[in-house]
Amino acid sequence: MNTFKQNKLALAVAAITTVSITLTPHAHAQEQEQMETISVVGVRDVNTIMPPDSSSAFGFDKSLVETPRAVTEVSSDLIEAYGLRSVDDLVRMTPGAMTSSFFGIQGSMDIRGESADNYFRGFRRIANPGAFKTNIRGAKQLEVMRGPVSPLYGTGSVGGQLNYSPKSAKSDTTKYIDSMTGKVDLTLGSYSQKIIAAEVGTPFTLGGKQGGIYVFAEVEDSGSFYHDYEPTNEMLQVAIDLDLTEDTVMELGFQAQTSDSIQVPGWNRVTQDLIDHGTYITGAGPIRNSDNPIGADRLLPQESGFVTPFAPFFINSSFSGVGSFCSPGTEESSNFVYDGNLLSCPGAPGFINGYALTDPGTAQIDHKTTFIDDIDFADSTAVTAYLDFTTYLDGDMTWKNQFYYDYMDHTKFQSWGFTADYPGATAAEFRSSLMFETQGDGYTIQHITGASIRNEDLDLNHAFFDETFDFRDITVGPTANDRIDWAVDDPYEDATILYDENGNPTGIEGTVRRNYNEEQVSNVTNIGAFYLADIALNQWSILLGARYDYYDVEAEDQAVSLLGIPFGDGQVHTDTETALSYNISVSYKTDSGFIPYATYAKSNSLTTNQLGGIIASSVDNGEYLADSELTELGLKYTNDDDSVYAALSIYDQEKTDRIGQTQALVAVSSSGIEFETRALLNEYFSITATATHIETTEVSDNALAIINGADFAIQNGLEPYQVYGGRIGGNRSTFIGTGVELDRGGLPDNSMSLYLNYTHPLGEGRLTSSTGFGWADETYTDVLETILLPSYMVWTASVGYVADNYEILFSVNNLFDEEYYTSADLFDSVVVKPSEGRTGSVMLSYKF
């Protein structure tokens, strides 16, 4: 296996080395045919491989090669040519990105070891780690900036941002498209894939004023490679542009999306033998389901646990029958060990008697079989709307007033024991900015200054006590003994809490349903003032930016335990804080086309739960604000005829944050090297390539650690099947000690990609094709390094024909049916996502 890995790495290095040769064009050709070459480039870049002339990364009209930060831009043409459909696909194009599996939902990217924020036209969206798939097909352009965002855009993740710019009626050559244009796409693929998309744009006049409208819609109703997974998704997007006066332009639009894609963790009962040979440990979990007619097909709280006042309220007033929360042990109190640490795990000796599987054995399992249940559901509705007024004032000044609104309603249930409800989450923002230019003797300064006000009103409801994976045999499927009941708004409809004479709860009479053990309500108002300056001094450029933010925070924990005891203190916690963020970049444009730069940025962001809301326990001590720091050195290059673009960056990032679900503090350090290049080799061939080396570590004593059951069993002289009927967990420090710095799991140290594109005139149109691979190094699934995932190389290929009025494109993903695995974003030691096998599709397009 090592030899094969080295050969794949050598192939990838050789390919990228080949690309680097193009950085030195032939001098003779430049001297004699420079003007001719420039005219040809604009024709042959049919897939818009090369970056656009301007980038919105900081808000200035500044080319990507001159932007002193690591930014990757992907055009709509490139989205189509490469068959990109989700944020996970953008990993092919983006160095520093390696997205882990958030239960199979392609909601957001992971950049530089951190979850990145989704932006829409420069405004941050409500957090979406696992609610619904973020579509990218309706984008005119996608921009991925690594590291803190521009002060213009507010505060956000240190990982970076994915900024989505929707398709509109604006033209690249004139203000508006000059006639009606549109396209209808029909995609049919393996496993009953069915997607239909339509878009149409037209100019119009209203009251004698010119305008344009563009509509994009997509509907998917598909099966999938994985058994019983059938996602549906609908999206409608509208963009209207209108000249209100000679000096003022209005932009108005929205995007509405509905989805019912359920979460799928992949494989459970993970062992190294399962990864290496596909050998799965079988066997049924202990019988816990009673003859109670309420919830007869699933485990009620009184079946998966023992509700009693002797159980602390912070473990939901219930001793779990499907999990044990371990604490540090002593010579007298310990009953287990892990990595040499003594453990005290309540429930033992139940591990042998109460957690052991019945009729254990082994079976070979394929990648199509996953942890899934036909009673699982997930319903999402998301609406994003905007209204901009841009006024061009005297003296080349531009005044923008922008209104933004984001809404999400999401509810889901997964039978391993997780229910979520986000009822009517909203974010609204107004931003006013003024852009102007000043000039002097030998210098030019572009300025952006302004202010913004944003409000987020978020309500998060989670149920995750008794959340357990290993007790289900996925070769058999779900049973009444391994389904955890879903949470309901009124868990006491068929139950009554009993109290003693002093008002203390003593137990429950009747049947209690699952409760939401996390109900976090928060409201945040953020007022910010910002200033940016782009200073040009001959060949030097200095980019400065600063932002001053004021936060007004309200947060409350409204959850109560199964015996009605509040998890929080019943108070609304309020606070106000201020924070300063700033960045400085210096770059130098050489005559040879190379632009070295250096950037330092210090930013602030909110530490939040999974929805982006504030956690009540973090308010009083001000821990809802987190500092981050970025140092980045880079080198960018483009040649005279704009046929080669290359970017190299070296960075170091530091951040302290709270983990969204458990609220544990985590200090993260990340450093790495990123390389990206795009080149038009000649009039037929073009190439894109990326390479990344990254090292990310973290320290978090109170992070929740769910221990790999097989690893735990072996260390304690047991067989894996003897612990698979339950879950072993505790604070991370319990298992490894305090203050230990660990490599972040699931993040390969090395990765790269290489894609070769070909186009050739044929008849009235042109033949197109693309082939390439993404390669990732081996990595451990989790910080405890229990399971090693092998390296992999995944190839994709496409061939098509493009004419004036129609197009056909055949695509194949995972061309050589490579088997690989993706680490989970949560529970990364106990579940892993098996790869999707070879799939194919054909897209038929009619253009008018």
Short mmCIF file of N, CA and C in Angstrom, two decimals, residues 277-339:
data_model
loop_
_atom_site.label_atom_id
_atom_site.label_comp_id
_atom_site.label_asym_id
_atom_site.label_seq_id
_atom_site.Cartn_x
_atom_site.Cartn_y
_atom_site.Cartn_z
N HIS A 277 -10.66 -3.96 5.32
CA HIS A 277 -11.16 -5.15 4.64
C HIS A 277 -12.68 -5.21 4.52
N GLY A 278 -13.41 -4.23 5.04
CA GLY A 278 -14.86 -4.23 4.95
C GLY A 278 -15.53 -5.24 5.85
N THR A 279 -14.84 -5.67 6.93
CA THR A 279 -15.40 -6.66 7.85
C THR A 279 -16.14 -5.96 8.98
N TYR A 280 -17.43 -6.19 9.04
CA TYR A 280 -18.32 -5.52 9.98
C TYR A 280 -18.71 -6.49 11.10
N ILE A 281 -18.72 -6.01 12.34
CA ILE A 281 -19.13 -6.84 13.48
C ILE A 281 -20.65 -6.77 13.61
N THR A 282 -21.30 -7.91 13.51
CA THR A 282 -22.76 -7.99 13.55
C THR A 282 -23.23 -8.37 14.94
N GLY A 283 -24.53 -8.31 15.11
CA GLY A 283 -25.14 -8.68 16.38
C GLY A 283 -26.16 -7.64 16.81
N ALA A 284 -27.22 -8.11 17.50
CA ALA A 284 -28.31 -7.23 17.93
C ALA A 284 -28.03 -6.66 19.31
N GLY A 285 -28.47 -5.46 19.54
CA GLY A 285 -28.33 -4.84 20.84
C GLY A 285 -29.27 -5.46 21.86
N PRO A 286 -29.06 -5.15 23.13
CA PRO A 286 -29.92 -5.70 24.20
C PRO A 286 -31.38 -5.29 23.99
N ILE A 287 -32.29 -6.15 24.44
CA ILE A 287 -33.72 -5.85 24.33
C ILE A 287 -34.11 -4.86 25.43
N ARG A 288 -34.55 -3.68 25.02
CA ARG A 288 -34.94 -2.65 25.97
C ARG A 288 -36.38 -2.19 25.75
N ASN A 289 -36.93 -2.48 24.59
CA ASN A 289 -38.28 -2.01 24.28
C ASN A 289 -39.31 -2.83 25.06
N SER A 290 -40.25 -2.12 25.68
CA SER A 290 -41.29 -2.78 26.47
C SER A 290 -42.55 -2.93 25.62
N ASP A 291 -43.62 -3.35 26.24
CA ASP A 291 -44.89 -3.51 25.53
C ASP A 291 -45.75 -2.25 25.61
N ASN A 292 -45.13 -1.12 25.95
CA ASN A 292 -45.85 0.14 26.04
C ASN A 292 -46.37 0.52 24.65
N PRO A 293 -47.68 0.70 24.48
CA PRO A 293 -48.22 1.01 23.14
C PRO A 293 -47.78 2.38 22.63
N ILE A 294 -47.37 3.27 23.54
CA ILE A 294 -46.86 4.58 23.11
C ILE A 294 -45.41 4.38 22.67
N GLY A 295 -45.14 4.64 21.41
CA GLY A 295 -43.78 4.48 20.92
C GLY A 295 -43.34 3.04 20.88
N ALA A 296 -44.20 2.15 20.42
CA ALA A 296 -43.87 0.73 20.43
C ALA A 296 -42.72 0.40 19.49
N ASP A 297 -42.47 1.25 18.48
CA ASP A 297 -41.42 0.97 17.51
C ASP A 297 -40.11 1.69 17.83
N ARG A 298 -39.98 2.26 19.05
CA ARG A 298 -38.78 3.01 19.40
C ARG A 298 -38.63 3.05 20.91
N LEU A 299 -37.48 3.50 21.37
CA LEU A 299 -37.17 3.52 22.79
C LEU A 299 -37.57 4.84 23.42
N LEU A 300 -38.49 4.78 24.35
CA LEU A 300 -38.91 5.95 25.11
C LEU A 300 -37.87 6.25 26.19
N PRO A 301 -37.90 7.44 26.78
CA PRO A 301 -36.89 7.77 27.80
C PRO A 301 -36.84 6.78 28.96
N GLN A 302 -37.98 6.22 29.33
CA GLN A 302 -38.00 5.25 30.44
C GLN A 302 -37.52 3.87 30.01
N GLU A 303 -37.30 3.68 28.70
CA GLU A 303 -36.76 2.42 28.20
C GLU A 303 -35.26 2.52 27.90
N SER A 304 -34.83 3.67 27.40
CA SER A 304 -33.40 3.84 27.13
C SER A 304 -32.65 4.35 28.36
N GLY A 305 -33.39 4.75 29.40
CA GLY A 305 -32.76 5.24 30.62
C GLY A 305 -33.63 5.00 31.83
N PHE A 306 -33.14 5.44 32.98
CA PHE A 306 -33.85 5.28 34.25
C PHE A 306 -34.02 6.66 34.86
N VAL A 307 -35.24 7.21 34.76
CA VAL A 307 -35.53 8.54 35.26
C VAL A 307 -35.67 8.48 36.78
N THR A 308 -34.87 9.27 37.48
CA THR A 308 -34.87 9.24 38.94
C THR A 308 -34.30 10.54 39.49
N PRO A 309 -34.80 11.01 40.66
CA PRO A 309 -34.23 12.22 41.26
C PRO A 309 -32.80 12.02 41.74
N PHE A 310 -32.34 10.78 41.82
CA PHE A 310 -30.95 10.54 42.21
C PHE A 310 -29.96 10.84 41.08
N ALA A 311 -30.49 10.92 39.87
CA ALA A 311 -29.64 11.29 38.74
C ALA A 311 -29.51 12.81 38.69
N PRO A 312 -28.32 13.36 38.55
CA PRO A 312 -28.16 14.83 38.50
C PRO A 312 -28.98 15.43 37.37
N PHE A 313 -29.48 16.64 37.60
CA PHE A 313 -30.31 17.28 36.58
C PHE A 313 -29.53 17.52 35.30
N PHE A 314 -28.20 17.73 35.42
CA PHE A 314 -27.41 18.05 34.23
C PHE A 314 -27.18 16.84 33.33
N ILE A 315 -27.56 15.64 33.77
CA ILE A 315 -27.61 14.51 32.85
C ILE A 315 -29.06 14.12 32.58
N ASN A 316 -29.92 15.14 32.59
CA ASN A 316 -31.32 15.00 32.19
C ASN A 316 -32.14 14.22 33.22
N SER A 317 -31.69 14.21 34.50
CA SER A 317 -32.40 13.50 35.58
C SER A 317 -32.64 12.04 35.21
N SER A 318 -31.72 11.45 34.45
CA SER A 318 -31.89 10.07 34.00
C SER A 318 -30.54 9.39 33.86
N PHE A 319 -30.41 8.22 34.51
CA PHE A 319 -29.24 7.39 34.28
C PHE A 319 -29.44 6.64 32.96
N SER A 320 -28.59 6.90 32.00
CA SER A 320 -28.76 6.32 30.68
C SER A 320 -28.49 4.82 30.71
N GLY A 321 -29.33 4.08 30.00
CA GLY A 321 -29.09 2.66 29.84
C GLY A 321 -28.30 2.34 28.60
N VAL A 322 -28.01 3.37 27.78
CA VAL A 322 -27.31 3.15 26.51
C VAL A 322 -25.99 3.91 26.46
N GLY A 323 -25.57 4.50 27.57
CA GLY A 323 -24.32 5.23 27.56
C GLY A 323 -23.78 5.44 28.95
N SER A 324 -22.45 5.58 29.04
CA SER A 324 -21.79 5.83 30.31
C SER A 324 -20.88 7.03 30.16
N PHE A 325 -20.98 7.98 31.09
CA PHE A 325 -20.14 9.17 31.07
C PHE A 325 -19.05 8.97 32.13
N CYS A 326 -17.83 8.77 31.65
CA CYS A 326 -16.73 8.42 32.54
C CYS A 326 -16.08 9.68 33.13
N SER A 327 -15.48 9.50 34.30
CA SER A 327 -14.73 10.57 34.95
C SER A 327 -13.38 10.01 35.40
N PRO A 328 -12.44 10.86 35.75
CA PRO A 328 -11.13 10.33 36.19
C PRO A 328 -11.28 9.42 37.40
N GLY A 329 -10.59 8.30 37.38
CA GLY A 329 -10.67 7.34 38.45
C GLY A 329 -9.45 7.37 39.35
N THR A 330 -9.55 6.64 40.44
CA THR A 330 -8.44 6.47 41.36
C THR A 330 -8.16 4.98 41.50
N GLU A 331 -7.13 4.66 42.26
CA GLU A 331 -6.82 3.24 42.48
C GLU A 331 -8.00 2.52 43.13
N GLU A 332 -8.78 3.25 43.94
CA GLU A 332 -9.90 2.63 44.63
C GLU A 332 -11.18 2.64 43.80
N SER A 333 -11.38 3.69 42.99
CA SER A 333 -12.68 3.85 42.33
C SER A 333 -12.68 3.47 40.87
N SER A 334 -11.54 3.28 40.24
CA SER A 334 -11.53 3.04 38.80
C SER A 334 -11.97 1.62 38.47
N ASN A 335 -12.63 1.48 37.35
CA ASN A 335 -13.02 0.16 36.86
C ASN A 335 -12.57 -0.10 35.43
N PHE A 336 -12.01 0.93 34.77
CA PHE A 336 -11.49 0.77 33.42
C PHE A 336 -10.27 1.66 33.24
N VAL A 337 -9.58 1.47 32.13
CA VAL A 337 -8.43 2.31 31.79
C VAL A 337 -8.55 2.72 30.33
N TYR A 338 -7.86 3.82 30.00
CA TYR A 338 -7.75 4.22 28.59
C TYR A 338 -6.44 4.96 28.43
N ASP A 339 -5.59 4.46 27.56
CA ASP A 339 -4.27 5.03 27.32
C ASP A 339 -3.51 5.27 28.63
#
